[in-house]
Coordinates of C-alpha atoms and ligand atoms in Angstrom, one line a residue:
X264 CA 23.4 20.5 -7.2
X265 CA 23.2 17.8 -10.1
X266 CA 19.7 15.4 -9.2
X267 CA 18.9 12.8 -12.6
X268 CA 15.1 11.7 -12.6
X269 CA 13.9 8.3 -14.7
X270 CA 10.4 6.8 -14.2
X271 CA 9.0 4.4 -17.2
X272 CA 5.8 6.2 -17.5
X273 CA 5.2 9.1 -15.9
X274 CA 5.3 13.2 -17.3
X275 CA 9.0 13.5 -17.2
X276 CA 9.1 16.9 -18.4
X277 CA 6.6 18.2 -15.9
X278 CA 8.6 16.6 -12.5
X279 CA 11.7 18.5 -13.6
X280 CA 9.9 21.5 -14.4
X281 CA 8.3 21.9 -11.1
X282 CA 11.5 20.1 -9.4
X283 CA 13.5 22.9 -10.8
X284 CA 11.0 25.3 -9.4
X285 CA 11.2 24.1 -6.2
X286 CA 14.9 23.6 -5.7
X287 CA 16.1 27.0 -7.4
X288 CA 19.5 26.1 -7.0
X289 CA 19.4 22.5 -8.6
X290 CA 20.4 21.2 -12.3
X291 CA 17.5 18.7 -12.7
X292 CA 18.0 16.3 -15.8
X293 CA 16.2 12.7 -16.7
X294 CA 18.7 10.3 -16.6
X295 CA 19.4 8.6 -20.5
X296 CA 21.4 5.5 -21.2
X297 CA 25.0 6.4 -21.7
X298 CA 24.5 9.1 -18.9
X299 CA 27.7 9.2 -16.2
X300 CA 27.9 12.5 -15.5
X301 CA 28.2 13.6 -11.5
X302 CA 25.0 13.3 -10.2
X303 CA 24.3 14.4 -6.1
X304 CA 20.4 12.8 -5.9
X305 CA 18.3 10.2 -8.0
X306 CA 14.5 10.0 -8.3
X307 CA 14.1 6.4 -9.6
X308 CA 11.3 4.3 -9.9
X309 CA 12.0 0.8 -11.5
X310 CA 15.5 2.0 -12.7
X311 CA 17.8 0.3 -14.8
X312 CA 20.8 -1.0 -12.7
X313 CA 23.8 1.2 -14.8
X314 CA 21.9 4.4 -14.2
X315 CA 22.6 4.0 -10.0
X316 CA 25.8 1.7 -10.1
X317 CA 29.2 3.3 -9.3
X318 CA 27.7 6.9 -8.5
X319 CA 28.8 8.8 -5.2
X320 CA 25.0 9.8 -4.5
X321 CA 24.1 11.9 -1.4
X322 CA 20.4 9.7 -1.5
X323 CA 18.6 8.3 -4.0
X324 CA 14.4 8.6 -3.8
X325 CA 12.0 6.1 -4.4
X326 CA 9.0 7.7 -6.5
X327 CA 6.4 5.4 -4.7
X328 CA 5.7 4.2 -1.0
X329 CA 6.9 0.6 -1.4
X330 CA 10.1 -0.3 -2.3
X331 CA 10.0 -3.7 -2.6
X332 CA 10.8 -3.7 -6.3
X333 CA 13.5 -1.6 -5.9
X334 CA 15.2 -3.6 -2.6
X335 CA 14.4 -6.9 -5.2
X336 CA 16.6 -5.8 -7.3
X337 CA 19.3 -4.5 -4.9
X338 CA 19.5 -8.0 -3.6
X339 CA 19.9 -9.3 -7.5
X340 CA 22.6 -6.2 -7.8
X341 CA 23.5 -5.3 -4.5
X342 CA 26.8 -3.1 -6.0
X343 CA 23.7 -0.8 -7.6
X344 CA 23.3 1.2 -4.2
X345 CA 25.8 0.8 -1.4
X346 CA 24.4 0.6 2.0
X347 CA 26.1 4.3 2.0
X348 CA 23.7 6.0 0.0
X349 CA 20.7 6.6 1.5
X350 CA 17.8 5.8 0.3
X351 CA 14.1 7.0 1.0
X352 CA 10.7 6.7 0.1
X353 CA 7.3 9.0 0.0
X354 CA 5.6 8.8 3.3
X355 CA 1.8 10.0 2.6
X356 CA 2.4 12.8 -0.1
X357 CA -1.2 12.4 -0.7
X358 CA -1.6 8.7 -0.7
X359 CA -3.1 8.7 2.9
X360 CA -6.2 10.5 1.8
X361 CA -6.7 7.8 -1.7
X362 CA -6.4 5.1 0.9
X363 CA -9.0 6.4 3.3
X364 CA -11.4 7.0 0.2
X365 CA -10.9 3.4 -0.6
X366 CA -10.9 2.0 2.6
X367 CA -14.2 3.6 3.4
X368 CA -16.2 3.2 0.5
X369 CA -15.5 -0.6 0.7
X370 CA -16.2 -0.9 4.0
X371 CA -19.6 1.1 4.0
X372 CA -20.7 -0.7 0.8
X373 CA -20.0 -3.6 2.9
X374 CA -21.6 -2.4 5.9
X375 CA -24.7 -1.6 3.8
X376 CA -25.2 -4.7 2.2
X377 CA -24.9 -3.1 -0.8
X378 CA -23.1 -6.6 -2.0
X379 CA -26.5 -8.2 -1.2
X380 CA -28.4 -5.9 -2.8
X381 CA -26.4 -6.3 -5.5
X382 CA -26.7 -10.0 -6.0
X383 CA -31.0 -9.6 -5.2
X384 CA -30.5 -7.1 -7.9
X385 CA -29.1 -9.7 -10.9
X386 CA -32.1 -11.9 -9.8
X387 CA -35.2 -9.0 -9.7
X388 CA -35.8 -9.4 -6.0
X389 CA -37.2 -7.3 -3.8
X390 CA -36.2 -8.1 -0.5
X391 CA -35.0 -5.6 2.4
X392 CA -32.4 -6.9 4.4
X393 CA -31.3 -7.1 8.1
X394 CA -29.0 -4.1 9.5
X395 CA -25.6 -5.0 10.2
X396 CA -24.2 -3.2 13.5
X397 CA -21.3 -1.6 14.3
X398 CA -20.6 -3.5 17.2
X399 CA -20.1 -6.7 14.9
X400 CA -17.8 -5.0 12.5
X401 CA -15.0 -4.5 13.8
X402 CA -12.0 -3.2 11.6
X403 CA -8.2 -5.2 11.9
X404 CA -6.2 -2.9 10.0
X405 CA -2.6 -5.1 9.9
X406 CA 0.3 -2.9 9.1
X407 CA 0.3 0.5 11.2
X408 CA 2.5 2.9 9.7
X409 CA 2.0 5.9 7.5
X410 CA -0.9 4.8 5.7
X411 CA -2.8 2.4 7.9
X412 CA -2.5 5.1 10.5
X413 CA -4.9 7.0 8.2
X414 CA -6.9 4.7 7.5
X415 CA -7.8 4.0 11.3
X416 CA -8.6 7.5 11.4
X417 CA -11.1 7.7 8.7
X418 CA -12.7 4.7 9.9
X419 CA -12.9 5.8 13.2
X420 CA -14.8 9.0 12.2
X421 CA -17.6 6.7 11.0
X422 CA -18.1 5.1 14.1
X423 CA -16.6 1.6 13.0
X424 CA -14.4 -0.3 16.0
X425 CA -11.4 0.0 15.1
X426 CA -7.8 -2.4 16.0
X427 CA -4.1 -2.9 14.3
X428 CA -1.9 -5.2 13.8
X429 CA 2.0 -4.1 13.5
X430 CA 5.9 -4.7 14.7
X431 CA 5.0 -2.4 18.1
X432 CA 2.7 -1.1 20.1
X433 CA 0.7 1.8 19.0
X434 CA -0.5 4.4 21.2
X435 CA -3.5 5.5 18.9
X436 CA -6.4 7.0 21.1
X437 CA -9.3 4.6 20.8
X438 CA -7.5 2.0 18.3
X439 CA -7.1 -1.3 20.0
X440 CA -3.2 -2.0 19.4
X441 CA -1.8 -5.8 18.6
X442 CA 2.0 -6.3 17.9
X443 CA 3.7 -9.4 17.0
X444 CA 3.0 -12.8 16.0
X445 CA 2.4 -13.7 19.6
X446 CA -0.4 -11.1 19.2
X447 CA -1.7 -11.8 15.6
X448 CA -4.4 -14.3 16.8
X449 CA -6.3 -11.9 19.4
X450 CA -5.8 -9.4 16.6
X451 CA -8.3 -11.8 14.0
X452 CA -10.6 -12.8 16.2
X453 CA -12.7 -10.2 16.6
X454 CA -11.6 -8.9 13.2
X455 CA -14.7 -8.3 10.5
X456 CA -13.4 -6.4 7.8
X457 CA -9.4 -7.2 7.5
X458 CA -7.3 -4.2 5.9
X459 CA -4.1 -5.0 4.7
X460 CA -1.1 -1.9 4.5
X461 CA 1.7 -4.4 4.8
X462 CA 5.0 -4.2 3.5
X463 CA 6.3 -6.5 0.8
X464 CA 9.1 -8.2 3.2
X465 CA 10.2 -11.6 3.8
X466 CA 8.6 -11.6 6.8
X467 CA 5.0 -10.7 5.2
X468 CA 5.2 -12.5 1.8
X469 CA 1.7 -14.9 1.9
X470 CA 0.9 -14.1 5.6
X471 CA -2.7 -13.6 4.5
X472 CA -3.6 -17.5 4.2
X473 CA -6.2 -19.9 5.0
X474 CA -5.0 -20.9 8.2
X475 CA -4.9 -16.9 8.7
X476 CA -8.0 -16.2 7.1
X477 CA -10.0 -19.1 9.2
X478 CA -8.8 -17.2 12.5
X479 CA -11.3 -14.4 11.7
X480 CA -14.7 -13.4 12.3
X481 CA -17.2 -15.6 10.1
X482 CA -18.6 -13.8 7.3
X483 CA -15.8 -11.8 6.8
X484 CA -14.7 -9.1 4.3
X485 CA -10.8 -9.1 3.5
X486 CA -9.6 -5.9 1.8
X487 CA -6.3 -6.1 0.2
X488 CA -4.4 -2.3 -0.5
X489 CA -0.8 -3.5 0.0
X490 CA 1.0 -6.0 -2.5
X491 CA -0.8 -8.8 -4.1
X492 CA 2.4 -11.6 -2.8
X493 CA 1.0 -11.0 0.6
X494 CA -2.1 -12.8 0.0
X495 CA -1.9 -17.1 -0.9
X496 CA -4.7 -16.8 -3.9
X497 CA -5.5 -20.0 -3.9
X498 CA -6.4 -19.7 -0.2
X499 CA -8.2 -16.6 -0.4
X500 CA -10.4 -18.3 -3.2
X501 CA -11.0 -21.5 -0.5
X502 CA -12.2 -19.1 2.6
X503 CA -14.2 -17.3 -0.1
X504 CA -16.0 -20.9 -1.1
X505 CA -16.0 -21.9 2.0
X506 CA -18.2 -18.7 2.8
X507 CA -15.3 -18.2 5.6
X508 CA -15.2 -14.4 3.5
X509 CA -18.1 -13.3 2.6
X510 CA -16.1 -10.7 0.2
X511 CA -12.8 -9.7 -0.9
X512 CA -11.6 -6.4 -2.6
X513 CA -8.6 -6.4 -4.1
X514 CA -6.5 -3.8 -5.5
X515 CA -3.1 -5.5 -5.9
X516 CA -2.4 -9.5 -7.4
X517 CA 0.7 -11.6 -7.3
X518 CA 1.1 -10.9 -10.6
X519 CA 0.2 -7.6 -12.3
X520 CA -1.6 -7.2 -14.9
X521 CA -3.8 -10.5 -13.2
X522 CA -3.7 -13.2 -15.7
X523 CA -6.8 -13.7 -17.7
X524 CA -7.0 -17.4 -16.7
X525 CA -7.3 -16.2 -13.0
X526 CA -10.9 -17.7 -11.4
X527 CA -10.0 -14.2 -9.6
X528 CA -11.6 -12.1 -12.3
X529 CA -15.0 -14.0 -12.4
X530 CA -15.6 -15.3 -8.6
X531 CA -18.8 -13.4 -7.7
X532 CA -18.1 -12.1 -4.4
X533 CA -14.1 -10.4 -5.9
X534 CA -14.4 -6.7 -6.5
X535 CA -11.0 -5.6 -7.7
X536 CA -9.0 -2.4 -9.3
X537 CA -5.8 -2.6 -11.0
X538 CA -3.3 -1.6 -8.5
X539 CA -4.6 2.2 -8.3
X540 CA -5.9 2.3 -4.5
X541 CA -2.9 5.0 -4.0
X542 CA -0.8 6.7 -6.7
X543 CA 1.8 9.2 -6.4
X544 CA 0.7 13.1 -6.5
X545 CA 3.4 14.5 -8.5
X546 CA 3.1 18.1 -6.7
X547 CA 2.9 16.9 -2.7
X548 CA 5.9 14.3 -3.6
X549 CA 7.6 16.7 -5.4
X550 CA 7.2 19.5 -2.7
X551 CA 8.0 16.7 -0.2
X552 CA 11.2 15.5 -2.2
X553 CA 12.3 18.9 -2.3
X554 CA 11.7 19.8 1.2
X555 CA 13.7 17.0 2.1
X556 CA 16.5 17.8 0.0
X557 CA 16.4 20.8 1.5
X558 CA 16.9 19.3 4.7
X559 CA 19.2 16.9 3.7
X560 CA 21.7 19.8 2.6
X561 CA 21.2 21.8 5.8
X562 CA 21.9 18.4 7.6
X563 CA 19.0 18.3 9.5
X564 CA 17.3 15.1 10.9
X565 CA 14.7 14.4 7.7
X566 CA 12.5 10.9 7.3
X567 CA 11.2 9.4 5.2
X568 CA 14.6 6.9 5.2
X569 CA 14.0 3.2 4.2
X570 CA 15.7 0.9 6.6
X571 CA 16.7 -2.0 4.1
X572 CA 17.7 -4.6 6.6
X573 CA 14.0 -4.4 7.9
X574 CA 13.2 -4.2 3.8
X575 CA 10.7 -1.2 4.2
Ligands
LIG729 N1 -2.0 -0.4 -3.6 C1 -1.4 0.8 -3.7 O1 -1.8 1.6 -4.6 C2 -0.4 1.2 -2.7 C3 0.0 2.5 -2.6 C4 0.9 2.9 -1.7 C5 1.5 1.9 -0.8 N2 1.1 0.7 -0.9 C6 1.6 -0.4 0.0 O2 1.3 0.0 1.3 C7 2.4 -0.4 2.1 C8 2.4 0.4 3.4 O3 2.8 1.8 3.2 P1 3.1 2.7 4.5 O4 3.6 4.0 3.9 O5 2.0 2.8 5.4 O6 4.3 1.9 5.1 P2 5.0 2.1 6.6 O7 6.4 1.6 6.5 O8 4.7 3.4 7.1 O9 4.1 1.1 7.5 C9 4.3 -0.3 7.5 C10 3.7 -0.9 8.8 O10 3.8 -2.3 8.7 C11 4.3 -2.8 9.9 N3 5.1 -4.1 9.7 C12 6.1 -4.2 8.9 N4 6.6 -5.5 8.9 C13 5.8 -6.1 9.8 C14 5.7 -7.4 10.3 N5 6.6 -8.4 9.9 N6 4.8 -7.7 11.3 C15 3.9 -6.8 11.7 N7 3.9 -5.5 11.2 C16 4.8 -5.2 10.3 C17 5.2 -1.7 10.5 O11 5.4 -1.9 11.9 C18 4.4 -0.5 10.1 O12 3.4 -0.3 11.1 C19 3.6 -0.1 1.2 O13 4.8 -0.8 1.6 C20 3.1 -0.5 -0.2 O14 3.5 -1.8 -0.4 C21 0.2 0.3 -1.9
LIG730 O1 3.9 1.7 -3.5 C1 3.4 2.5 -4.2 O2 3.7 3.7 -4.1 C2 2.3 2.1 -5.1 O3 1.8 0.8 -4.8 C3 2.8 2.1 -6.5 O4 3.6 0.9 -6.7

């Protein structure tokens, strides 16, 4: 079994080391420009449109959980990956676990009114606050899949209401479930702290807006995980002047890195990180790429499969 590997950045030598480890039988090689030689499987991430076009792939594999970038440039190229080939993406592979980490430090600091303390901080005062309750802050997680799933669940284990937003209905014990646009307005109103673990689709593409944003709680906290194009930054940067938000974190901006002139960078109540809230684990993908491989060439049912009508 031939598989080529290219990613722009990260230890290329390592993944086909411990690929090669894991799938004894395979000839692992990183793809080079020039490269046509047979090839069964691809591990891609951003790759260059020759290196897929014109190859009789079993499935190609997305090295990240969104594949947006990669369905972008299908649509610019759509002769680089026939709807033939499958092509999947990592579900969780350790990404779950960053997410709930990020999810519910925010949301405690929140919580805490560590924010306020903060700001009584830069200005030497010495002032203890009211307690915020649990009963007013309620977690909308929007986007119920993999990673919003595990999210809920961390949440939940600190006692924190917890409600999603997503295509269908969810059957998550003591998660309130919301589907549907029809459904998106109950889903804000009672929504404090609003998670976002969207996909990057033409259907979600600046669905976090003002006249979204005025439909929550007041006072309320948005925290963005998924892809900056679903949020309108103009209109976040309104509800947050507005005092609408009270905060936003944000790990993900229309455009990455966020430019310098963004009022973003300096707006007091904007904590941000540069797009690191979940990054692939080379050894659980890996040892998930491989199992699936595995599965793939023993024809069993596998997922993990990206359905590129839906675009995720
Ligand atoms: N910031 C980061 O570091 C980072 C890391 C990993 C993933 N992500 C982002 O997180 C996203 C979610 O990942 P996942 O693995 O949980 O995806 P997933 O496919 O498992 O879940 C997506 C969820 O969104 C819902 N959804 C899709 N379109 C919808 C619509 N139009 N209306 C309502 N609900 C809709 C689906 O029903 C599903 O519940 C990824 O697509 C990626 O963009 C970001
Ligand atoms: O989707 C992912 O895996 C991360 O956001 C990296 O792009």
């Amino acid at each position: 079994m031939e598989i080529i590997f290219y990613h722009p950045t990260f230890d290329t030598p390592y993944w086909i080391a411990e690929l090669s480890k894991q799938l004894p039988g395979a000839n692992v090689r990183e793809w080079k420009r020039g490269d046509n030689q047979h090839a069964d499987y691809a591990l891609v991430w951003h790759p260059p449109v020759e290196m897929l076009q014109g190859r009789d792939l079993k499935a190609v594999f997305a090295l990240g959980a969104g594949v947006d970038s990669i369905l972008s440039k299908l649509k610019a190229n759509p002769e680089m990956l026939p709807e033939s080939i499958p092509l999947f993406r990592l579900e969780d592979t350790g990404m779950g676990l960053q997410m709930q980490e990020y999810a519910v430090s925010q949301v405690l600091h929140w919580f805490r009114r560590f924010d306020d303390y903060q700001a009584q901080q830069q200005k030497s005062e010495w002032q203890p606050l009211a307690d915020y309750q649990r009963e007013d802050f309620t977690i909308g997680i929007m986007g119920a899949g993999v990673l919003g799933s595990k999210v809920a669940e961390s949440l939940l284990a600190w006692g924190f209401p917890v409600r999603c937003w997503s295509r269908s209905h969810k059957a998550w014990p003591n998660v309130k479930s919301f589907a549907g646009a029809d459904e998106l307005g109950e889903f804000l109103r009672e929504t404090r702290v609003l998670i976002n673990l969207l996909p990057n689709t033409s259907e979600t593409v600046g669905i976090i807006n003002l006249n979204l944003l005025n439909q929550l709680q007041d006072h309320s906290y948005l925290l963005n995980l998924a892809r900056g194009v679903h949020v309108v930054e103009d209109e976040l940067l309104q509800a947050l002047n507005s005092h609408k938000l009270k905060g936003a974190m944000l790990d993900v901006f229309s455009r990455e890195p966020l430019p310098q002139e963004s009022p973003l960078w300096q707006h007091p109540r904007v904590v941000m990180t540069p797009h690191i809230a979940a990054v692939t684990r080379p050894q659980e993908a890996i040892a998930y790429i491989a199992r699936t491989i595995t599965g793939l060439e023993r024809g069993d049912h596998v997922s993990g499969q990206v359905d590129r009508q839906r675009g995720y």
